[in-house]
Amino acid sequence: MNGKDLLKGMGAVDERFVQEAEAEYRLNSEPGNRMDKRDSEKRRHWGAAAACIALLLAVTSTAIAGAKNTKIQAWLSEKWAALTGEQFSDVQQQTMESLSLRIGQSVTNEEITVTLDSYLSGRERSWVLFNVTGVPFSEQSSYYFKKWKIKVNGKEAGGSGVLSEEVGKDGSLQALYFHGSPSKANLSLLDPPDLFDTDTWDMTIVLDGLYESKGEEQVLVQEGRWKFQFTVPNAKDAATIPLADTVVQAYRGRDEEDQEKETTEVALTEIQFSETGVSMKYAGDVGPVSKDPMLQERILLPRIELLLKDGRSMDTEITNESYRLDESGEVSGEYGAAWKVPVSLEEIAGIRFGETEILR
C-alpha cells in the first residue's frame, strides 16, 4: 500500500488533490523538467508535511465529533440530580451521549483563551459549554461576557441565555449557555424558506468582552471578541413521539395577573415531544374580541409540566408562545416548552397541561 492508497482508504484527502500531486510528480520526473535536487527534496518534505497535517485534521475532527462523556454531560447530570434527587439511569446516560458532541475549539485573545468544550443538540433547546483560562479567577466574584450571539445557518437563534457562569475546581471559568431552535419566523423575504431544513447546521457563536462583577462594580477583564464556527446535525430531525389531540382549558385576559380573565377552551393538535421538549398547535373559538388595541385580550395557556414514568414531575420553560386572534374570536397558535435537562423518551410518561394530563 502506498501513500495514495492510505489516504484514499481513510477518506482524508480530496481525490482532486491526489490527482494534482500525481500530475506534478509526473512533470518533475520527465527528462528536462527535473528541478534541482535540493529544491526537489524541500518540496517533497513540505508536501509530506502538508499531507500529514491534512490527515491529522481529518482524523482529529472525526474523533472529536464521535467523543462521549463530555463536560456538558457532567454539568447536566448534576442538574438532573438536583431536580430529581436521582442519578442518571442507563437509558438517560445513553440519551445524553447520543446528543452530545465534543468540539474542543479554542480561541485566544491576548491573555484569555476561550475553549468551546462541548455542545448538546436538541430539537427545542441546545446547550453549549465554554471553558475560560488565562488569568486567575476568584470564586468570590462572578464573571460574564457582555454580549453573545448564537447563529444557525447565518440567522440568529431564538431564546438564548446563560444557565451558569462559575469558577471550577481547576480555577478556570466555566460558562453554560443555551439556545432555542431557529424558527421560520426569523426568515426575511430574501431568505430561502428551507434555510433550516439542511442535513446539518452551520453554527456561529460570538462572545464579546469578559467582565468581572464585584458587587455593584463591573470590571473589564479582557476586551475583545472570541468567535467559533462549527457544524452539528440538524436538531429538528430528532426523534419525536406524538400525543392524542386534546381539548384543554385556557384563559383570555390581558396577562396572567389579570383578576378578571375568563375561562375558555382550545383544542391542542400535533402534540409532539422529544428528548429536549414538547411542541404543539392549538385552535379554538374564544368569542368576540375588542377592536380597541388598549383593551384587546390575550390567549393565556397553562404552564406545562413534564411527567416521568416513575411518578415524578418536572417544571418546564416556555420556548414558543405565538398565536393569531381575529375579531370574531377565532384563535390559532403554536405553543412549546423545553425540558430543563434532556430526558430519554423511554422515561417520559406525558405532560400535564393545567389540570389535564396528556399521556402516551
CSV table of C-alpha atoms in Angstrom, one decimal:
chain,number,residue,atom,x,y,z
A,1,MET,CA,0.0,0.0,0.0
A,2,ASN,CA,1.4,3.4,-0.9
A,3,GLY,CA,0.6,6.8,0.5
A,4,LYS,CA,-2.1,7.4,-2.0
A,5,ASP,CA,-3.9,4.2,-1.1
A,6,LEU,CA,-3.6,5.0,2.6
A,7,LEU,CA,-5.1,8.5,2.2
A,8,LYS,CA,-7.9,7.2,0.0
A,9,GLY,CA,-8.7,4.4,2.4
A,10,MET,CA,-9.1,6.9,5.3
A,11,GLY,CA,-11.1,9.4,3.2
A,12,ALA,CA,-8.7,12.1,4.4
A,13,VAL,CA,-7.8,13.9,1.2
A,14,ASP,CA,-10.0,15.0,-1.7
A,15,GLU,CA,-9.4,13.0,-4.9
A,16,ARG,CA,-8.6,16.2,-6.8
A,17,PHE,CA,-5.6,16.8,-4.6
A,18,VAL,CA,-4.3,13.3,-5.2
A,19,GLN,CA,-4.6,13.8,-8.9
A,20,GLU,CA,-2.8,17.2,-8.8
A,21,ALA,CA,0.0,15.7,-6.8
A,22,GLU,CA,0.4,12.8,-9.3
A,23,ALA,CA,0.5,15.3,-12.2
A,24,GLU,CA,3.2,17.3,-10.5
A,25,TYR,CA,5.2,14.2,-9.8
A,26,ARG,CA,5.0,13.1,-13.4
A,27,LEU,CA,6.0,16.6,-14.6
A,28,ASN,CA,9.0,16.7,-12.3
A,29,SER,CA,10.0,13.1,-13.3
A,30,GLU,CA,10.2,13.8,-17.0
A,31,PRO,CA,13.6,14.4,-18.6
A,32,GLY,CA,14.3,18.2,-19.0
A,33,ASN,CA,11.7,19.1,-16.4
A,34,ARG,CA,13.6,18.0,-13.2
A,35,MET,CA,14.3,20.5,-10.5
A,36,ASP,CA,17.5,21.0,-8.6
A,37,LYS,CA,17.8,18.0,-6.2
A,38,ARG,CA,17.8,20.3,-3.1
A,39,ASP,CA,14.6,22.1,-4.3
A,40,SER,CA,13.0,18.7,-5.0
A,41,GLU,CA,13.9,17.4,-1.6
A,42,LYS,CA,12.4,20.6,0.0
A,43,ARG,CA,9.2,20.2,-2.0
A,44,ARG,CA,8.8,16.6,-1.0
A,45,HIS,CA,9.4,17.5,2.7
A,46,TRP,CA,6.8,20.3,2.5
A,47,GLY,CA,4.4,18.1,0.6
A,48,ALA,CA,4.7,15.3,3.1
A,49,ALA,CA,4.2,17.7,6.0
A,50,ALA,CA,1.1,19.2,4.3
A,51,ALA,CA,-0.4,15.7,3.7
A,52,CYS,CA,0.3,14.8,7.3
A,53,ILE,CA,-1.4,18.0,8.6
A,54,ALA,CA,-4.4,17.4,6.3
A,55,LEU,CA,-4.7,13.8,7.5
A,56,LEU,CA,-4.3,14.8,11.2
A,57,LEU,CA,-7.0,17.4,10.9
A,58,ALA,CA,-9.4,15.0,9.2
A,59,VAL,CA,-8.8,12.3,11.8
A,60,THR,CA,-9.0,14.7,14.7
A,61,SER,CA,-12.3,16.2,13.5
A,62,THR,CA,-13.8,12.7,13.3
A,63,ALA,CA,-12.5,11.7,16.7
A,64,ILE,CA,-13.9,14.9,18.3
A,65,ALA,CA,-17.3,14.6,16.7
A,66,GLY,CA,-17.6,11.0,18.0
A,67,ALA,CA,-16.4,11.6,21.5
A,68,LYS,CA,-18.5,10.8,24.6
A,69,ASN,CA,-18.5,11.7,28.3
A,70,THR,CA,-18.2,15.4,27.6
A,71,LYS,CA,-18.1,18.0,30.4
A,72,ILE,CA,-21.5,19.2,29.4
A,73,GLN,CA,-22.9,15.8,30.3
A,74,ALA,CA,-21.4,16.1,33.8
A,75,TRP,CA,-23.0,19.5,34.3
A,76,LEU,CA,-26.4,18.4,33.2
A,77,SER,CA,-26.1,15.2,35.3
A,78,GLU,CA,-25.7,17.4,38.4
A,79,LYS,CA,-28.8,19.4,37.3
A,80,TRP,CA,-30.8,16.2,36.9
A,81,ALA,CA,-29.7,15.1,40.4
A,82,ALA,CA,-30.8,18.5,41.8
A,83,LEU,CA,-34.2,18.2,40.1
A,84,THR,CA,-35.0,14.6,40.8
A,85,GLY,CA,-32.7,13.5,43.6
A,86,GLU,CA,-31.5,10.6,41.5
A,87,GLN,CA,-28.5,9.9,39.3
A,88,PHE,CA,-28.8,9.2,35.6
A,89,SER,CA,-30.3,5.8,34.6
A,90,ASP,CA,-28.5,3.8,31.9
A,91,VAL,CA,-31.0,4.9,29.3
A,92,GLN,CA,-30.7,8.5,30.4
A,93,GLN,CA,-26.9,8.4,30.1
A,94,GLN,CA,-27.2,6.9,26.7
A,95,THR,CA,-29.5,9.8,25.6
A,96,MET,CA,-27.0,12.3,26.9
A,97,GLU,CA,-24.2,10.6,24.9
A,98,SER,CA,-26.2,10.4,21.7
A,99,LEU,CA,-27.0,14.2,21.8
A,100,SER,CA,-23.5,15.4,22.8
A,101,LEU,CA,-20.6,16.5,20.7
A,102,ARG,CA,-17.1,17.3,21.9
A,103,ILE,CA,-16.0,20.4,19.9
A,104,GLY,CA,-12.7,21.3,21.6
A,105,GLN,CA,-12.2,24.5,19.6
A,106,SER,CA,-10.1,27.3,21.3
A,107,VAL,CA,-9.7,31.0,20.5
A,108,THR,CA,-7.1,33.2,22.3
A,109,ASN,CA,-7.3,36.9,22.6
A,110,GLU,CA,-4.3,38.4,24.4
A,111,GLU,CA,-4.2,36.6,27.8
A,112,ILE,CA,-7.7,35.0,27.6
A,113,THR,CA,-8.3,31.6,25.9
A,114,VAL,CA,-11.9,30.5,25.5
A,115,THR,CA,-12.5,26.9,24.6
A,116,LEU,CA,-15.8,25.7,23.2
A,117,ASP,CA,-15.7,22.4,25.1
A,118,SER,CA,-18.9,20.6,24.1
A,119,TYR,CA,-22.3,21.0,22.6
A,120,LEU,CA,-25.6,19.2,23.2
A,121,SER,CA,-28.0,19.4,20.3
A,122,GLY,CA,-31.8,19.3,20.9
A,123,ARG,CA,-35.0,19.9,18.9
A,124,GLU,CA,-36.4,22.5,21.3
A,125,ARG,CA,-33.2,23.6,23.1
A,126,SER,CA,-29.5,23.1,22.7
A,127,TRP,CA,-26.7,23.6,25.3
A,128,VAL,CA,-23.1,24.8,24.8
A,129,LEU,CA,-20.3,24.7,27.4
A,130,PHE,CA,-17.3,27.1,27.4
A,131,ASN,CA,-14.1,26.9,29.4
A,132,VAL,CA,-12.1,30.1,30.0
A,133,THR,CA,-8.5,30.3,31.1
A,134,GLY,CA,-5.5,32.7,31.1
A,135,VAL,CA,-6.0,34.8,34.3
A,136,PRO,CA,-6.7,33.9,37.9
A,137,PHE,CA,-10.5,33.7,38.5
A,138,SER,CA,-11.9,34.3,42.0
A,139,GLU,CA,-14.6,32.2,43.5
A,140,GLN,CA,-15.8,35.3,45.3
A,141,SER,CA,-16.6,37.1,42.1
A,142,SER,CA,-18.9,36.4,39.2
A,143,TYR,CA,-17.9,36.7,35.6
A,144,TYR,CA,-19.8,37.2,32.3
A,145,PHE,CA,-19.4,38.1,28.7
A,146,LYS,CA,-21.1,41.4,27.9
A,147,LYS,CA,-22.6,40.2,24.6
A,148,TRP,CA,-23.1,36.9,22.9
A,149,LYS,CA,-24.6,35.9,19.6
A,150,ILE,CA,-25.6,32.4,18.5
A,151,LYS,CA,-26.4,31.9,14.8
A,152,VAL,CA,-27.7,28.9,12.9
A,153,ASN,CA,-27.1,28.9,9.1
A,154,GLY,CA,-26.4,32.6,9.4
A,155,LYS,CA,-29.6,33.5,11.3
A,156,GLU,CA,-29.8,34.4,15.0
A,157,ALA,CA,-31.1,31.6,17.1
A,158,GLY,CA,-34.0,32.4,19.4
A,159,GLY,CA,-34.3,32.0,23.1
A,160,SER,CA,-30.6,32.1,24.0
A,161,GLY,CA,-29.5,32.7,27.6
A,162,VAL,CA,-27.0,31.8,30.3
A,163,LEU,CA,-27.6,28.9,32.7
A,164,SER,CA,-24.4,29.2,34.7
A,165,GLU,CA,-21.1,31.0,34.8
A,166,GLU,CA,-18.9,29.9,37.7
A,167,VAL,CA,-15.3,29.1,38.6
A,168,GLY,CA,-14.4,25.4,38.5
A,169,LYS,CA,-12.2,23.4,40.8
A,170,ASP,CA,-9.3,23.8,38.4
A,171,GLY,CA,-9.5,27.6,38.6
A,172,SER,CA,-11.0,28.0,35.1
A,173,LEU,CA,-14.2,29.9,34.4
A,174,GLN,CA,-16.9,27.6,33.0
A,175,ALA,CA,-20.0,29.0,31.3
A,176,LEU,CA,-23.0,27.1,30.2
A,177,TYR,CA,-25.3,28.7,27.6
A,178,PHE,CA,-28.4,27.5,25.8
A,179,HIS,CA,-30.4,28.5,22.7
A,180,GLY,CA,-33.7,27.5,21.1
A,181,SER,CA,-34.2,26.1,17.6
A,182,PRO,CA,-34.4,28.6,14.8
A,183,SER,CA,-37.9,29.4,13.5
A,184,LYS,CA,-39.0,30.3,10.0
A,185,ALA,CA,-40.4,33.4,11.6
A,186,ASN,CA,-36.8,34.6,11.7
A,187,LEU,CA,-36.5,34.5,7.9
A,188,SER,CA,-36.6,37.6,5.8
A,189,LEU,CA,-38.2,37.8,2.3
A,190,LEU,CA,-34.8,37.3,0.8
A,191,ASP,CA,-34.0,34.1,2.7
A,192,PRO,CA,-34.9,30.7,1.2
A,193,PRO,CA,-37.8,29.1,3.0
A,194,ASP,CA,-35.9,25.9,3.6
A,195,LEU,CA,-32.8,27.6,5.1
A,196,PHE,CA,-33.1,25.5,8.3
A,197,ASP,CA,-34.0,22.2,6.6
A,198,THR,CA,-30.4,21.3,5.8
A,199,ASP,CA,-29.0,18.0,7.0
A,200,THR,CA,-26.5,19.9,9.2
A,201,TRP,CA,-26.5,23.3,10.8
A,202,ASP,CA,-23.5,25.7,10.4
A,203,MET,CA,-23.2,27.2,13.9
A,204,THR,CA,-21.5,30.6,14.7
A,205,ILE,CA,-21.1,31.7,18.3
A,206,VAL,CA,-19.5,35.1,19.1
A,207,LEU,CA,-18.6,36.3,22.6
A,208,ASP,CA,-17.6,39.9,23.3
A,209,GLY,CA,-15.9,41.5,26.4
A,210,LEU,CA,-15.2,39.4,29.5
A,211,TYR,CA,-16.2,41.2,32.7
A,212,GLU,CA,-15.9,40.6,36.5
A,213,SER,CA,-18.7,41.6,38.8
A,214,LYS,CA,-17.7,42.6,42.3
A,215,GLY,CA,-21.0,43.6,43.9
A,216,GLU,CA,-22.1,46.8,42.2
A,217,GLU,CA,-18.7,47.2,40.5
A,218,GLN,CA,-18.2,45.9,37.0
A,219,VAL,CA,-14.6,45.4,35.9
A,220,LEU,CA,-13.3,44.7,32.4
A,221,VAL,CA,-11.1,41.6,32.5
A,222,GLN,CA,-10.4,41.4,28.8
A,223,GLU,CA,-11.7,43.4,25.9
A,224,GLY,CA,-12.1,41.6,22.6
A,225,ARG,CA,-14.0,39.0,20.6
A,226,TRP,CA,-14.0,35.2,20.6
A,227,LYS,CA,-15.6,33.7,17.5
A,228,PHE,CA,-16.4,30.0,17.0
A,229,GLN,CA,-17.7,28.2,13.9
A,230,PHE,CA,-18.6,24.5,13.7
A,231,THR,CA,-21.2,22.1,12.3
A,232,VAL,CA,-23.8,20.0,14.1
A,233,PRO,CA,-26.5,17.6,12.9
A,234,ASN,CA,-29.9,19.3,12.3
A,235,ALA,CA,-31.7,19.1,15.6
A,236,LYS,CA,-35.1,19.2,14.0
A,237,ASP,CA,-34.5,15.6,12.8
A,238,ALA,CA,-34.6,14.4,16.4
A,239,ALA,CA,-37.0,11.5,17.3
A,240,THR,CA,-40.4,12.6,18.5
A,241,ILE,CA,-43.5,10.8,19.9
A,242,PRO,CA,-47.0,12.2,19.1
A,243,LEU,CA,-49.8,12.6,21.7
A,244,ALA,CA,-53.5,12.5,21.0
A,245,ASP,CA,-55.4,15.7,20.2
A,246,THR,CA,-56.9,17.1,23.4
A,247,VAL,CA,-59.3,19.9,24.4
A,248,VAL,CA,-57.9,21.8,27.4
A,249,GLN,CA,-58.8,24.8,29.5
A,250,ALA,CA,-57.3,28.2,28.6
A,251,TYR,CA,-57.9,31.8,29.5
A,252,ARG,CA,-58.5,35.1,27.8
A,253,GLY,CA,-57.2,38.2,29.6
A,254,ARG,CA,-54.6,41.0,29.4
A,255,ASP,CA,-52.0,39.0,31.3
A,256,GLU,CA,-51.6,36.1,33.8
A,257,GLU,CA,-52.1,38.5,36.7
A,258,ASP,CA,-55.5,39.8,35.3
A,259,GLN,CA,-58.0,39.1,38.0
A,260,GLU,CA,-60.9,39.3,35.5
A,261,LYS,CA,-59.5,36.8,33.0
A,262,GLU,CA,-62.2,34.5,31.6
A,263,THR,CA,-62.0,30.7,31.2
A,264,THR,CA,-62.3,29.3,27.7
A,265,GLU,CA,-61.2,26.2,25.8
A,266,VAL,CA,-58.8,25.4,22.9
A,267,ALA,CA,-58.0,22.2,21.1
A,268,LEU,CA,-54.4,21.0,21.1
A,269,THR,CA,-53.2,19.3,17.9
A,270,GLU,CA,-49.9,18.0,16.5
A,271,ILE,CA,-48.5,17.4,20.1
A,272,GLN,CA,-45.0,16.0,19.8
A,273,PHE,CA,-42.4,15.6,22.5
A,274,SER,CA,-38.7,14.9,22.0
A,275,GLU,CA,-35.8,14.4,24.4
A,276,THR,CA,-35.5,18.1,24.9
A,277,GLY,CA,-39.1,19.5,24.9
A,278,VAL,CA,-42.6,19.5,23.6
A,279,SER,CA,-44.3,21.4,20.8
A,280,MET,CA,-48.0,21.7,19.7
A,281,LYS,CA,-50.5,23.7,17.8
A,282,TYR,CA,-53.9,24.9,19.0
A,283,ALA,CA,-57.1,26.4,17.8
A,284,GLY,CA,-60.5,27.5,19.1
A,285,ASP,CA,-63.3,30.0,19.2
A,286,VAL,CA,-63.0,32.2,22.3
A,287,GLY,CA,-65.7,34.7,21.5
A,288,PRO,CA,-65.8,38.3,20.1
A,289,VAL,CA,-62.7,40.4,20.8
A,290,SER,CA,-62.5,44.2,21.4
A,291,LYS,CA,-61.2,46.2,18.5
A,292,ASP,CA,-59.5,48.6,20.9
A,293,PRO,CA,-55.8,47.7,21.0
A,294,MET,CA,-55.5,49.0,24.5
A,295,LEU,CA,-58.2,46.6,25.7
A,296,GLN,CA,-57.5,43.6,23.5
A,297,GLU,CA,-57.2,40.4,25.4
A,298,ARG,CA,-54.6,37.7,25.1
A,299,ILE,CA,-55.0,34.0,25.0
A,300,LEU,CA,-53.3,32.5,28.0
A,301,LEU,CA,-52.4,28.9,28.1
A,302,PRO,CA,-51.4,27.0,31.3
A,303,ARG,CA,-47.8,26.1,32.2
A,304,ILE,CA,-46.6,22.7,31.1
A,305,GLU,CA,-45.2,20.0,33.5
A,306,LEU,CA,-43.2,17.0,32.3
A,307,LEU,CA,-44.5,13.7,33.7
A,308,LEU,CA,-42.0,10.9,34.2
A,309,LYS,CA,-42.8,7.2,34.3
A,310,ASP,CA,-41.5,6.8,37.8
A,311,GLY,CA,-44.3,9.2,39.1
A,312,ARG,CA,-42.2,12.4,39.4
A,313,SER,CA,-42.9,15.6,37.5
A,314,MET,CA,-40.6,18.4,36.4
A,315,ASP,CA,-41.3,22.1,35.6
A,316,THR,CA,-40.6,23.2,32.0
A,317,GLU,CA,-39.6,26.5,30.4
A,318,ILE,CA,-41.9,28.0,27.7
A,319,THR,CA,-39.9,28.5,24.5
A,320,ASN,CA,-42.7,29.3,21.9
A,321,GLU,CA,-45.9,31.2,22.5
A,322,SER,CA,-47.4,32.7,19.4
A,323,TYR,CA,-51.0,33.0,18.1
A,324,ARG,CA,-53.3,34.8,15.7
A,325,LEU,CA,-56.6,36.1,17.1
A,326,ASP,CA,-59.2,37.7,14.8
A,327,GLU,CA,-62.1,40.0,15.8
A,328,SER,CA,-64.6,37.1,15.6
A,329,GLY,CA,-62.7,35.3,18.3
A,330,GLU,CA,-61.1,32.6,16.1
A,331,VAL,CA,-57.7,31.8,17.5
A,332,SER,CA,-54.9,29.6,16.2
A,333,GLY,CA,-51.3,29.4,17.5
A,334,GLU,CA,-48.2,27.4,18.5
A,335,TYR,CA,-47.0,26.6,22.0
A,336,GLY,CA,-43.9,24.8,23.1
A,337,ALA,CA,-41.7,24.2,26.1
A,338,ALA,CA,-38.2,22.9,26.8
A,339,TRP,CA,-37.2,20.4,29.5
A,340,LYS,CA,-34.6,21.8,32.0
A,341,VAL,CA,-32.5,18.8,31.2
A,342,PRO,CA,-32.6,16.4,28.3
A,343,VAL,CA,-34.8,13.3,29.1
A,344,SER,CA,-34.8,9.9,27.5
A,345,LEU,CA,-38.0,9.2,25.6
A,346,GLU,CA,-38.2,5.9,27.4
A,347,GLU,CA,-38.6,7.8,30.7
A,348,ILE,CA,-41.4,10.2,29.6
A,349,ALA,CA,-45.0,9.3,30.6
A,350,GLY,CA,-46.6,12.5,29.1
A,351,ILE,CA,-47.3,16.1,30.1
A,352,ARG,CA,-49.7,17.9,32.5
A,353,PHE,CA,-51.3,20.9,30.9
A,354,GLY,CA,-53.0,22.9,33.6
A,355,GLU,CA,-55.5,20.4,35.1
A,356,THR,CA,-55.3,18.0,32.2
A,357,GLU,CA,-52.9,15.1,31.8
A,358,ILE,CA,-52.0,14.0,28.3
A,359,LEU,CA,-50.3,10.6,28.4
A,360,ARG,CA,-48.5,8.5,25.8
